[in-house]
Amino acid sequence: MARSKEFEVHEVLDKAIHLFWTQGYEKTSMQELVELMGIHRKSIYDTFGDKRSLFMRALERYEMQQSSYVRLLIEKDIPIKQLIREMLELTVRCEGQPIGCFMVNSGVELGVLDPEVSSLVDENYMRTEELLASLILKGQQTGEIKADLDPTMNSQYLMNAWLGLRTMVKTTTDKQKLTNIIDISVSILD
Protein backbone atom coordinates (compact mmCIF):
# COMPACT_ATOMS: atom_id res chain seq x y z
CA MET A 1 0.00 0.00 0.00
CA ALA A 2 1.38 3.41 -1.00
CA ARG A 3 2.02 6.00 1.70
CA SER A 4 -0.13 9.10 1.53
CA LYS A 5 1.56 12.47 1.20
CA GLU A 6 2.20 14.06 4.55
CA PHE A 7 2.09 17.59 3.18
CA GLU A 8 -0.30 19.88 1.34
CA VAL A 9 0.99 20.42 -2.20
CA HIS A 10 -0.09 24.06 -2.52
CA GLU A 11 1.37 24.93 0.88
CA VAL A 12 4.83 23.60 0.03
CA LEU A 13 4.60 25.04 -3.48
CA ASP A 14 3.95 28.47 -1.95
CA LYS A 15 7.14 28.06 0.06
CA ALA A 16 9.04 27.25 -3.14
CA ILE A 17 7.53 30.34 -4.79
CA HIS A 18 8.83 32.48 -1.94
CA LEU A 19 12.35 31.09 -2.22
CA PHE A 20 12.53 31.28 -6.03
CA TRP A 21 11.01 34.79 -5.92
CA THR A 22 13.52 35.97 -3.32
CA GLN A 23 16.67 34.36 -4.74
CA GLY A 24 15.92 33.54 -8.36
CA TYR A 25 16.14 30.16 -10.02
CA GLU A 26 19.91 29.91 -10.40
CA LYS A 27 20.76 30.90 -6.82
CA THR A 28 18.24 28.50 -5.27
CA SER A 29 19.64 25.08 -4.43
CA MET A 30 17.70 21.87 -3.99
CA GLN A 31 18.96 21.70 -0.40
CA GLU A 32 17.45 25.13 0.34
CA LEU A 33 14.17 23.98 -1.19
CA VAL A 34 14.20 20.82 0.93
CA GLU A 35 14.83 22.83 4.09
CA LEU A 36 12.28 25.58 3.39
CA MET A 37 9.55 23.32 2.04
CA GLY A 38 10.03 20.97 4.99
CA ILE A 39 9.74 17.80 2.93
CA HIS A 40 12.23 15.17 1.83
CA ARG A 41 14.13 15.54 -1.42
CA LYS A 42 12.53 12.31 -2.69
CA SER A 43 9.06 13.76 -2.01
CA ILE A 44 9.96 16.85 -4.03
CA TYR A 45 11.13 14.72 -6.95
CA ASP A 46 8.14 12.36 -6.70
CA THR A 47 5.61 15.20 -6.53
CA PHE A 48 7.11 17.93 -8.70
CA GLY A 49 9.97 16.38 -10.66
CA ASP A 50 13.35 18.08 -10.85
CA LYS A 51 14.19 21.63 -9.76
CA ARG A 52 13.19 23.12 -13.10
CA SER A 53 9.82 21.33 -13.07
CA LEU A 54 9.22 22.57 -9.53
CA PHE A 55 10.12 26.08 -10.67
CA MET A 56 7.65 25.91 -13.57
CA ARG A 57 4.89 24.68 -11.24
CA ALA A 58 5.73 27.52 -8.85
CA LEU A 59 5.58 30.08 -11.66
CA GLU A 60 2.24 28.70 -12.87
CA ARG A 61 0.81 28.78 -9.34
CA TYR A 62 2.02 32.36 -8.87
CA GLU A 63 0.29 33.37 -12.10
CA MET A 64 -2.92 31.70 -10.92
CA GLN A 65 -2.76 33.51 -7.56
CA GLN A 66 -2.20 36.88 -9.24
CA SER A 67 -5.06 36.28 -11.68
CA SER A 68 -7.37 35.36 -8.80
CA TYR A 69 -6.51 38.57 -6.98
CA VAL A 70 -7.19 40.68 -10.09
CA ARG A 71 -10.52 38.89 -10.63
CA LEU A 72 -11.49 39.76 -7.04
CA LEU A 73 -10.64 43.41 -7.75
CA ILE A 74 -12.78 43.39 -10.88
CA GLU A 75 -15.72 41.91 -8.96
CA LYS A 76 -15.63 44.85 -6.51
CA ASP A 77 -17.68 46.97 -8.94
CA ILE A 78 -15.48 50.04 -8.54
CA PRO A 79 -14.72 52.71 -11.16
CA ILE A 80 -12.36 51.50 -13.89
CA LYS A 81 -9.64 54.07 -13.23
CA GLN A 82 -9.66 53.16 -9.54
CA LEU A 83 -9.45 49.47 -10.48
CA ILE A 84 -6.44 50.09 -12.74
CA ARG A 85 -4.85 52.22 -10.00
CA GLU A 86 -5.31 49.38 -7.48
CA MET A 87 -3.73 46.92 -9.90
CA LEU A 88 -0.68 49.20 -10.20
CA GLU A 89 -0.57 49.85 -6.44
CA LEU A 90 -0.57 46.11 -5.76
CA THR A 91 3.04 46.11 -6.95
CA VAL A 92 4.09 48.82 -4.52
CA ARG A 93 2.44 47.36 -1.41
CA CYS A 94 4.33 44.02 -1.30
CA GLU A 95 2.70 43.13 2.03
CA GLY A 96 4.28 39.97 3.37
CA GLN A 97 5.84 39.11 0.02
CA PRO A 98 9.26 39.51 -1.53
CA ILE A 99 9.83 42.78 -3.36
CA GLY A 100 8.97 43.01 -7.03
CA CYS A 101 7.24 40.39 -9.12
CA PHE A 102 8.12 36.72 -9.42
CA MET A 103 6.92 36.67 -13.05
CA VAL A 104 9.04 39.67 -14.06
CA ASN A 105 12.07 38.39 -12.14
CA SER A 106 11.77 35.02 -13.88
CA GLY A 107 11.42 36.59 -17.30
CA VAL A 108 14.49 38.74 -16.76
CA GLU A 109 16.57 35.91 -15.32
CA LEU A 110 15.57 33.07 -17.64
CA GLY A 111 13.53 34.48 -20.53
CA VAL A 112 16.38 34.49 -23.03
CA LEU A 113 17.75 31.13 -21.86
CA ASP A 114 14.58 29.10 -21.44
CA PRO A 115 11.90 29.17 -24.17
CA GLU A 116 9.27 27.64 -21.86
CA VAL A 117 9.76 30.34 -19.22
CA SER A 118 9.81 32.99 -21.95
CA SER A 119 6.55 31.67 -23.38
CA LEU A 120 4.83 31.53 -19.98
CA VAL A 121 5.92 35.08 -19.12
CA ASP A 122 4.95 36.40 -22.56
CA GLU A 123 1.51 34.76 -22.38
CA ASN A 124 1.00 36.29 -18.94
CA TYR A 125 1.91 39.74 -20.26
CA MET A 126 -0.43 39.35 -23.26
CA ARG A 127 -3.35 38.29 -21.05
CA THR A 128 -2.71 41.27 -18.79
CA GLU A 129 -2.63 43.65 -21.77
CA GLU A 130 -5.89 42.14 -23.04
CA LEU A 131 -7.45 42.61 -19.60
CA LEU A 132 -6.31 46.23 -19.46
CA ALA A 133 -7.64 46.85 -22.99
CA SER A 134 -11.02 45.39 -22.01
CA LEU A 135 -11.11 47.56 -18.88
CA ILE A 136 -10.29 50.66 -20.92
CA LEU A 137 -13.03 49.78 -23.42
CA LYS A 138 -15.52 49.25 -20.58
CA GLY A 139 -14.49 52.61 -19.10
CA GLN A 140 -15.06 54.24 -22.48
CA GLN A 141 -18.52 52.70 -22.72
CA THR A 142 -19.46 54.09 -19.31
CA GLY A 143 -17.95 57.50 -20.13
CA GLU A 144 -15.30 57.27 -17.43
CA ILE A 145 -12.40 57.09 -19.91
CA LYS A 146 -11.85 59.28 -22.97
CA ALA A 147 -13.54 57.78 -26.02
CA ASP A 148 -10.71 58.72 -28.39
CA LEU A 149 -8.09 56.54 -26.66
CA ASP A 150 -6.96 53.40 -28.45
CA PRO A 151 -7.57 50.61 -25.90
CA THR A 152 -4.81 48.38 -27.29
CA MET A 153 -2.10 51.05 -27.43
CA ASN A 154 -2.99 52.38 -23.99
CA SER A 155 -3.08 48.89 -22.48
CA GLN A 156 0.44 48.36 -23.82
CA TYR A 157 1.52 51.64 -22.24
CA LEU A 158 -0.06 50.71 -18.89
CA MET A 159 1.53 47.27 -19.02
CA ASN A 160 4.93 48.87 -19.63
CA ALA A 161 4.36 51.20 -16.66
CA TRP A 162 3.32 48.24 -14.52
CA LEU A 163 6.42 46.26 -15.51
CA GLY A 164 8.55 49.30 -14.75
CA LEU A 165 6.99 49.59 -11.31
CA ARG A 166 7.62 45.91 -10.68
CA THR A 167 11.30 46.53 -11.39
CA MET A 168 11.66 49.91 -9.67
CA VAL A 169 10.14 48.69 -6.44
CA LYS A 170 13.26 46.53 -6.07
CA THR A 171 15.63 49.48 -6.38
CA THR A 172 13.94 52.39 -4.62
CA THR A 173 12.40 53.02 -1.24
CA ASP A 174 10.95 56.33 -2.42
CA LYS A 175 7.21 55.60 -2.18
CA GLN A 176 6.37 59.08 -3.46
CA LYS A 177 8.29 58.43 -6.67
CA LEU A 178 6.32 55.21 -7.20
CA THR A 179 3.04 56.99 -6.42
CA ASN A 180 3.94 59.71 -8.94
CA ILE A 181 4.47 57.07 -11.62
CA ILE A 182 1.09 55.52 -10.81
CA ASP A 183 -0.58 58.96 -10.89
CA ILE A 184 0.89 59.81 -14.30
CA SER A 185 0.09 56.36 -15.69
CA VAL A 186 -3.56 56.54 -14.67
CA SER A 187 -3.82 60.16 -15.87
CA ILE A 188 -3.49 59.06 -19.50
CA LEU A 189 -7.04 57.74 -19.16
CA ASP A 190 -8.48 61.23 -18.35
Coordinates of N, CA and C in Angstrom, one line a residue:
M1 N 0.8 -1.2 0.0 CA 0.0 0.0 0.0 C 0.9 1.2 0.0
A2 N 0.6 2.2 -0.9 CA 1.4 3.4 -1.0 C 1.1 4.3 0.2
R3 N 2.2 5.0 0.6 CA 2.0 6.0 1.7 C 1.3 7.3 1.2
S4 N 0.5 7.9 2.0 CA -0.1 9.1 1.5 C 0.8 10.2 1.8
K5 N 0.7 11.3 1.0 CA 1.6 12.5 1.2 C 1.3 13.1 2.6
E6 N 2.3 13.5 3.2 CA 2.2 14.1 4.6 C 2.3 15.6 4.5
F7 N 2.0 16.1 3.3 CA 2.1 17.6 3.2 C 1.0 18.0 2.2
E8 N 0.7 19.3 2.3 CA -0.3 19.9 1.3 C 0.5 20.5 0.2
V9 N 0.2 20.0 -1.0 CA 1.0 20.4 -2.2 C 1.1 21.9 -2.4
H10 N -0.1 22.6 -2.3 CA -0.1 24.1 -2.5 C 0.7 24.8 -1.4
E11 N 0.6 24.3 -0.2 CA 1.4 24.9 0.9 C 2.9 24.9 0.6
V12 N 3.4 23.7 0.3 CA 4.8 23.6 0.0 C 5.2 24.3 -1.3
L13 N 4.3 24.3 -2.2 CA 4.6 25.0 -3.5 C 4.7 26.5 -3.2
D14 N 3.9 27.1 -2.3 CA 3.9 28.5 -2.0 C 5.3 28.8 -1.3
K15 N 5.8 27.9 -0.5 CA 7.1 28.1 0.1 C 8.2 28.1 -1.0
A16 N 8.1 27.2 -2.0 CA 9.0 27.3 -3.1 C 8.9 28.6 -3.9
I17 N 7.7 29.1 -4.1 CA 7.5 30.3 -4.8 C 8.3 31.4 -4.0
H18 N 8.2 31.5 -2.7 CA 8.8 32.5 -1.9 C 10.4 32.4 -2.1
L19 N 10.9 31.2 -2.1 CA 12.4 31.1 -2.2 C 12.8 31.5 -3.6
F20 N 12.2 30.9 -4.6 CA 12.5 31.3 -6.0 C 12.4 32.8 -6.3
W21 N 11.3 33.4 -5.7 CA 11.0 34.8 -5.9 C 12.1 35.6 -5.3
T22 N 12.5 35.2 -4.1 CA 13.5 36.0 -3.3 C 14.9 35.8 -3.9
Q23 N 15.3 34.6 -4.3 CA 16.7 34.4 -4.7 C 16.8 34.2 -6.2
G24 N 15.8 33.9 -6.9 CA 15.9 33.5 -8.4 C 16.2 32.1 -8.5
Y25 N 16.0 31.6 -9.7 CA 16.1 30.2 -10.0 C 17.6 29.7 -9.8
E26 N 18.5 30.4 -10.4 CA 19.9 29.9 -10.4 C 20.5 29.9 -9.0
K27 N 20.2 30.8 -8.2 CA 20.8 30.9 -6.8 C 20.1 30.0 -5.8
T28 N 19.0 29.4 -6.2 CA 18.2 28.5 -5.3 C 18.7 27.1 -5.4
S29 N 19.2 26.5 -4.4 CA 19.6 25.1 -4.4 C 18.5 24.1 -4.0
M30 N 18.7 22.9 -4.4 CA 17.7 21.9 -4.0 C 17.7 21.7 -2.5
Q31 N 18.9 21.8 -1.9 CA 19.0 21.7 -0.4 C 18.2 22.8 0.3
E32 N 18.2 24.0 -0.2 CA 17.5 25.1 0.3 C 16.0 24.9 0.2
L33 N 15.6 24.3 -1.0 CA 14.2 24.0 -1.2 C 13.7 22.9 -0.2
V34 N 14.5 21.9 0.0 CA 14.2 20.8 0.9 C 14.0 21.4 2.3
E35 N 14.9 22.3 2.7 CA 14.8 22.8 4.1 C 13.6 23.8 4.2
L36 N 13.4 24.6 3.3 CA 12.3 25.6 3.4 C 10.9 24.9 3.2
M37 N 10.8 24.0 2.3 CA 9.6 23.3 2.0 C 9.2 22.3 3.1
G38 N 10.3 21.9 3.9 CA 10.0 21.0 5.0 C 9.6 19.6 4.6
I39 N 10.0 19.2 3.4 CA 9.7 17.8 2.9 C 11.0 17.2 2.4
H40 N 11.0 15.9 2.3 CA 12.2 15.2 1.8 C 12.5 15.4 0.3
R41 N 13.7 15.4 0.0 CA 14.1 15.5 -1.4 C 13.4 14.6 -2.3
K42 N 13.2 13.3 -1.9 CA 12.5 12.3 -2.7 C 11.1 12.7 -2.9
S43 N 10.5 13.3 -1.9 CA 9.1 13.8 -2.0 C 9.0 14.9 -3.0
I44 N 10.0 15.8 -3.0 CA 10.0 16.8 -4.0 C 10.0 16.3 -5.4
Y45 N 11.0 15.3 -5.6 CA 11.1 14.7 -7.0 C 9.9 13.9 -7.4
D46 N 9.3 13.2 -6.4 CA 8.1 12.4 -6.7 C 6.9 13.2 -7.0
T47 N 6.8 14.4 -6.4 CA 5.6 15.2 -6.5 C 5.8 16.2 -7.7
F48 N 6.9 16.8 -7.8 CA 7.1 17.9 -8.7 C 8.1 17.6 -9.8
G49 N 8.9 16.6 -9.7 CA 10.0 16.4 -10.7 C 11.2 17.1 -10.2
D50 N 12.1 17.4 -11.2 CA 13.4 18.1 -10.8 C 13.1 19.6 -10.5
K51 N 14.2 20.2 -10.2 CA 14.2 21.6 -9.8 C 13.5 22.5 -10.8
R52 N 13.8 22.3 -12.1 CA 13.2 23.1 -13.1 C 11.7 22.9 -13.2
S53 N 11.3 21.6 -13.1 CA 9.8 21.3 -13.1 C 9.1 22.0 -11.9
L54 N 9.8 21.9 -10.7 CA 9.2 22.6 -9.5 C 9.1 24.1 -9.8
F55 N 10.1 24.7 -10.4 CA 10.1 26.1 -10.7 C 8.9 26.4 -11.6
M56 N 8.7 25.6 -12.6 CA 7.6 25.9 -13.6 C 6.3 25.8 -12.9
R57 N 6.1 24.8 -12.0 CA 4.9 24.7 -11.2 C 4.7 25.9 -10.3
A58 N 5.8 26.4 -9.7 CA 5.7 27.5 -8.8 C 5.3 28.8 -9.6
L59 N 5.9 28.9 -10.8 CA 5.6 30.1 -11.7 C 4.1 30.0 -12.1
E60 N 3.6 28.8 -12.5 CA 2.2 28.7 -12.9 C 1.3 29.0 -11.7
R61 N 1.7 28.5 -10.5 CA 0.8 28.8 -9.3 C 0.8 30.3 -9.0
Y62 N 2.0 30.9 -9.1 CA 2.0 32.4 -8.9 C 1.1 33.1 -9.8
E63 N 1.1 32.7 -11.1 CA 0.3 33.4 -12.1 C -1.2 33.2 -11.7
M64 N -1.5 32.0 -11.3 CA -2.9 31.7 -10.9 C -3.3 32.6 -9.7
Q65 N -2.5 32.7 -8.7 CA -2.8 33.5 -7.6 C -3.0 35.0 -7.9
Q66 N -2.1 35.5 -8.8 CA -2.2 36.9 -9.2 C -3.5 37.1 -10.0
S67 N -3.8 36.2 -10.9 CA -5.1 36.3 -11.7 C -6.3 36.3 -10.8
S68 N -6.2 35.4 -9.8 CA -7.4 35.4 -8.8 C -7.5 36.7 -8.1
Y69 N -6.4 37.3 -7.7 CA -6.5 38.6 -7.0 C -7.1 39.7 -7.9
V70 N -6.7 39.7 -9.1 CA -7.2 40.7 -10.1 C -8.7 40.4 -10.3
R71 N -9.1 39.2 -10.5 CA -10.5 38.9 -10.6 C -11.3 39.4 -9.4
L72 N -10.8 39.2 -8.2 CA -11.5 39.8 -7.0 C -11.6 41.3 -7.1
L73 N -10.6 42.0 -7.6 CA -10.6 43.4 -7.7 C -11.7 43.8 -8.7
I74 N -11.8 43.1 -9.8 CA -12.8 43.4 -10.9 C -14.2 43.2 -10.4
E75 N -14.4 42.2 -9.5 CA -15.7 41.9 -9.0 C -16.2 43.0 -7.9
K76 N -15.3 43.8 -7.5 CA -15.6 44.9 -6.5 C -16.6 45.9 -7.0
D77 N -16.8 46.0 -8.3 CA -17.7 47.0 -8.9 C -17.3 48.4 -8.5
I78 N -16.0 48.7 -8.8 CA -15.5 50.0 -8.5 C -15.2 50.7 -9.9
P79 N -15.0 52.0 -9.9 CA -14.7 52.7 -11.2 C -13.5 52.1 -11.8
I80 N -13.4 52.1 -13.1 CA -12.4 51.5 -13.9 C -11.0 52.1 -13.6
K81 N -10.9 53.4 -13.5 CA -9.6 54.1 -13.2 C -9.1 53.7 -11.8
Q82 N -10.0 53.6 -10.9 CA -9.7 53.2 -9.5 C -9.2 51.7 -9.6
L83 N -9.8 50.9 -10.3 CA -9.5 49.5 -10.5 C -8.0 49.4 -11.1
I84 N -7.8 50.1 -12.1 CA -6.4 50.1 -12.7 C -5.4 50.6 -11.8
R85 N -5.8 51.7 -11.0 CA -4.8 52.2 -10.0 C -4.5 51.1 -9.0
E86 N -5.5 50.4 -8.5 CA -5.3 49.4 -7.5 C -4.4 48.3 -8.0
M87 N -4.6 47.9 -9.3 CA -3.7 46.9 -9.9 C -2.3 47.4 -9.9
L88 N -2.0 48.7 -10.2 CA -0.7 49.2 -10.2 C -0.1 49.3 -8.8
E89 N -1.0 49.7 -7.8 CA -0.6 49.8 -6.4 C -0.3 48.5 -5.8
L90 N -0.8 47.5 -6.3 CA -0.6 46.1 -5.8 C 0.9 45.8 -5.8
T91 N 1.6 46.3 -6.8 CA 3.0 46.1 -6.9 C 3.8 46.8 -5.9
V92 N 3.4 48.0 -5.5 CA 4.1 48.8 -4.5 C 3.9 48.3 -3.1
R93 N 2.7 47.8 -2.8 CA 2.4 47.4 -1.4 C 3.3 46.2 -0.9
C94 N 3.5 45.1 -1.7 CA 4.3 44.0 -1.3 C 4.2 43.5 0.1
E95 N 2.9 43.5 0.6 CA 2.7 43.1 2.0 C 3.0 41.7 2.2
G96 N 4.0 41.3 3.0 CA 4.3 40.0 3.4 C 4.9 39.2 2.2
Q97 N 5.3 39.8 1.2 CA 5.8 39.1 0.0 C 7.2 39.7 -0.3
P98 N 8.0 38.9 -1.1 CA 9.3 39.5 -1.5 C 9.0 40.7 -2.4
I99 N 10.0 41.6 -2.6 CA 9.8 42.8 -3.4 C 9.8 42.4 -4.8
G100 N 9.0 43.2 -5.6 CA 9.0 43.0 -7.0 C 7.9 42.0 -7.4
C101 N 8.2 41.3 -8.5 CA 7.2 40.4 -9.1 C 8.0 39.1 -9.6
F102 N 7.5 38.0 -9.1 CA 8.1 36.7 -9.4 C 8.1 36.5 -10.9
M103 N 7.0 36.9 -11.6 CA 6.9 36.7 -13.1 C 8.0 37.5 -13.8
V104 N 8.1 38.8 -13.4 CA 9.0 39.7 -14.1 C 10.5 39.2 -13.8
N105 N 10.7 38.9 -12.5 CA 12.1 38.4 -12.1 C 12.5 37.2 -13.0
S106 N 11.5 36.3 -13.1 CA 11.8 35.0 -13.9 C 12.0 35.3 -15.4
G107 N 11.2 36.2 -15.9 CA 11.4 36.6 -17.3 C 12.8 37.2 -17.5
V108 N 13.2 38.1 -16.6 CA 14.5 38.7 -16.8 C 15.6 37.7 -16.6
E109 N 15.5 36.9 -15.6 CA 16.6 35.9 -15.3 C 16.7 34.8 -16.4
L110 N 15.5 34.3 -16.8 CA 15.6 33.1 -17.6 C 14.9 33.2 -19.0
G111 N 14.3 34.3 -19.3 CA 13.5 34.5 -20.5 C 14.3 34.2 -21.8
V112 N 15.6 34.7 -21.8 CA 16.4 34.5 -23.0 C 16.9 33.1 -23.1
L113 N 17.1 32.4 -21.9 CA 17.7 31.1 -21.9 C 16.8 30.0 -21.9
D114 N 15.5 30.2 -21.6 CA 14.6 29.1 -21.4 C 13.3 29.4 -22.2
P115 N 13.1 28.8 -23.4 CA 11.9 29.2 -24.2 C 10.6 28.9 -23.4
E116 N 10.5 27.9 -22.6 CA 9.3 27.6 -21.9 C 9.0 28.7 -20.9
V117 N 10.0 29.2 -20.2 CA 9.8 30.3 -19.2 C 9.4 31.6 -20.0
S118 N 10.1 31.8 -21.1 CA 9.8 33.0 -22.0 C 8.4 33.0 -22.4
S119 N 7.9 31.8 -22.9 CA 6.6 31.7 -23.4 C 5.5 31.9 -22.3
L120 N 5.8 31.3 -21.1 CA 4.8 31.5 -20.0 C 4.7 33.0 -19.6
V121 N 5.9 33.7 -19.5 CA 5.9 35.1 -19.1 C 5.2 35.9 -20.2
D122 N 5.5 35.6 -21.5 CA 4.9 36.4 -22.6 C 3.4 36.2 -22.6
E123 N 3.0 35.0 -22.4 CA 1.5 34.8 -22.4 C 0.8 35.5 -21.2
N124 N 1.5 35.5 -20.1 CA 1.0 36.3 -18.9 C 0.9 37.8 -19.3
Y125 N 1.9 38.3 -19.9 CA 1.9 39.7 -20.3 C 0.8 40.0 -21.3
M126 N 0.6 39.1 -22.3 CA -0.4 39.4 -23.3 C -1.8 39.3 -22.6
R127 N -2.0 38.4 -21.7 CA -3.3 38.3 -21.0 C -3.6 39.6 -20.2
T128 N -2.6 40.1 -19.6 CA -2.7 41.3 -18.8 C -3.0 42.5 -19.7
E129 N -2.3 42.6 -20.8 CA -2.6 43.6 -21.8 C -4.1 43.5 -22.3
E130 N -4.5 42.3 -22.6 CA -5.9 42.1 -23.0 C -6.9 42.6 -22.0
L131 N -6.6 42.2 -20.7 CA -7.4 42.6 -19.6 C -7.5 44.1 -19.5
L132 N -6.3 44.8 -19.5 CA -6.3 46.2 -19.5 C -7.1 46.9 -20.6
A133 N -6.9 46.3 -21.8 CA -7.6 46.9 -23.0 C -9.1 46.7 -22.8
S134 N -9.6 45.6 -22.2 CA -11.0 45.4 -22.0 C -11.5 46.3 -20.9
L135 N -10.7 46.6 -19.9 CA -11.1 47.6 -18.9 C -11.2 49.0 -19.4
I136 N -10.2 49.3 -20.3 CA -10.3 50.7 -20.9 C -11.5 50.8 -21.8
L137 N -11.8 49.8 -22.6 CA -13.0 49.8 -23.4 C -14.3 49.9 -22.6
K138 N -14.4 49.2 -21.5 CA -15.5 49.3 -20.6 C -15.6 50.7 -20.0
G139 N -14.5 51.2 -19.6 CA -14.5 52.6 -19.1 C -14.9 53.6 -20.1
Q140 N -14.6 53.4 -21.4 CA -15.1 54.2 -22.5 C -16.6 54.1 -22.7
Q141 N -17.1 52.9 -22.6 CA -18.5 52.7 -22.7 C -19.3 53.4 -21.6
T142 N -18.8 53.4 -20.4 CA -19.5 54.1 -19.3 C -19.2 55.6 -19.2
G143 N -18.3 56.1 -20.1 CA -18.0 57.5 -20.1 C -16.9 57.9 -19.1
E144 N -16.3 57.0 -18.4 CA -15.3 57.3 -17.4 C -13.9 57.6 -18.1
I145 N -13.7 57.0 -19.2 CA -12.4 57.1 -19.9 C -12.7 57.7 -21.3
K146 N -11.7 58.6 -21.7 CA -11.9 59.3 -23.0 C -12.2 58.3 -24.1
A147 N -13.1 58.7 -24.9 CA -13.5 57.8 -26.0 C -12.5 57.7 -27.1
D148 N -11.7 58.7 -27.3 CA -10.7 58.7 -28.4 C -9.4 57.9 -28.1
L149 N -9.3 57.3 -27.0 CA -8.1 56.5 -26.7 C -8.2 55.2 -27.4
D150 N -7.0 54.7 -27.9 CA -7.0 53.4 -28.4 C -6.7 52.4 -27.3
P151 N -7.7 51.5 -27.0 CA -7.6 50.6 -25.9 C -6.3 49.7 -26.0
T152 N -6.0 49.3 -27.2 CA -4.8 48.4 -27.3 C -3.5 49.1 -27.0
M153 N -3.3 50.3 -27.6 CA -2.1 51.0 -27.4 C -2.0 51.5 -26.0
N154 N -3.1 51.9 -25.4 CA -3.0 52.4 -24.0 C -2.8 51.2 -23.0
S155 N -3.3 50.1 -23.3 CA -3.1 48.9 -22.5 C -1.6 48.5 -22.5
Q156 N -1.0 48.6 -23.7 CA 0.4 48.4 -23.8 C 1.3 49.4 -23.0
Y157 N 0.8 50.6 -23.0 CA 1.5 51.6 -22.2 C 1.4 51.3 -20.7
L158 N 0.2 51.0 -20.3 CA -0.1 50.7 -18.9 C 0.7 49.5 -18.5
M159 N 0.8 48.5 -19.3 CA 1.5 47.3 -19.0 C 3.0 47.6 -18.9
N160 N 3.5 48.4 -19.7 CA 4.9 48.9 -19.6 C 5.2 49.6 -18.3
A161 N 4.2 50.5 -17.9 CA 4.4 51.2 -16.7 C 4.3 50.2 -15.5
W162 N 3.4 49.2 -15.6 CA 3.3 48.2 -14.5 C 4.6 47.4 -14.4
L163 N 5.2 47.0 -15.5 CA 6.4 46.3 -15.5 C 7.5 47.1 -14.9
G164 N 7.6 48.4 -15.3 CA 8.5 49.3 -14.8 C 8.4 49.4 -13.2
L165 N 7.2 49.5 -12.8 CA 7.0 49.6 -11.3 C 7.5 48.3 -10.6
R166 N 7.2 47.2 -11.3 CA 7.6 45.9 -10.7 C 9.1 45.8 -10.6
T167 N 9.8 46.5 -11.4 CA 11.3 46.5 -11.4 C 11.8 47.6 -10.4
M168 N 11.2 48.8 -10.5 CA 11.7 49.9 -9.7 C 11.5 49.7 -8.2
V169 N 10.4 48.9 -7.8 CA 10.1 48.7 -6.4 C 11.3 47.9 -5.8
K170 N 12.1 47.3 -6.6 CA 13.3 46.5 -6.1 C 14.5 47.4 -5.9
T171 N 14.4 48.6 -6.4 CA 15.6 49.5 -6.4 C 15.4 50.8 -5.7
T172 N 14.2 51.1 -5.3 CA 13.9 52.4 -4.6 C 13.0 52.2 -3.4
T173 N 13.3 53.0 -2.4 CA 12.4 53.0 -1.2 C 11.5 54.3 -1.2
D174 N 11.7 55.1 -2.3 CA 10.9 56.3 -2.4 C 9.5 56.1 -2.9
K175 N 8.6 55.9 -1.9 CA 7.2 55.6 -2.2 C 6.5 56.7 -3.0
Q176 N 7.0 58.0 -2.7 CA 6.4 59.1 -3.5 C 6.7 59.0 -5.0
K177 N 7.9 58.6 -5.3 CA 8.3 58.4 -6.7 C 7.4 57.4 -7.3
L178 N 7.2 56.3 -6.7 CA 6.3 55.2 -7.2 C 4.9 55.7 -7.3
T179 N 4.4 56.4 -6.3 CA 3.0 57.0 -6.4 C 2.9 58.0 -7.6
N180 N 3.9 58.8 -7.8 CA 3.9 59.7 -8.9 C 3.8 59.0 -10.3
I181 N 4.5 57.9 -10.4 CA 4.5 57.1 -11.6 C 3.1 56.5 -11.8
I182 N 2.5 56.0 -10.7 CA 1.1 55.5 -10.8 C 0.1 56.6 -11.2
D183 N 0.3 57.8 -10.6 CA -0.6 59.0 -10.9 C -0.5 59.3 -12.4
I184 N 0.7 59.5 -12.9 CA 0.9 59.8 -14.3 C 0.3 58.7 -15.2
S185 N 0.6 57.5 -14.9 CA 0.1 56.4 -15.7 C -1.4 56.3 -15.8
V186 N -2.1 56.5 -14.7 CA -3.6 56.5 -14.7 C -4.1 57.8 -15.3
S187 N -3.3 58.9 -15.3 CA -3.8 60.2 -15.9 C -4.0 60.1 -17.4
I188 N -3.3 59.1 -18.1 CA -3.5 59.1 -19.5 C -4.9 58.7 -19.9
L189 N -5.7 58.2 -18.9 CA -7.0 57.7 -19.2 C -8.0 58.9 -19.1
D190 N -7.6 60.1 -18.5 CA -8.5 61.2 -18.3 C -8.8 61.9 -19.7

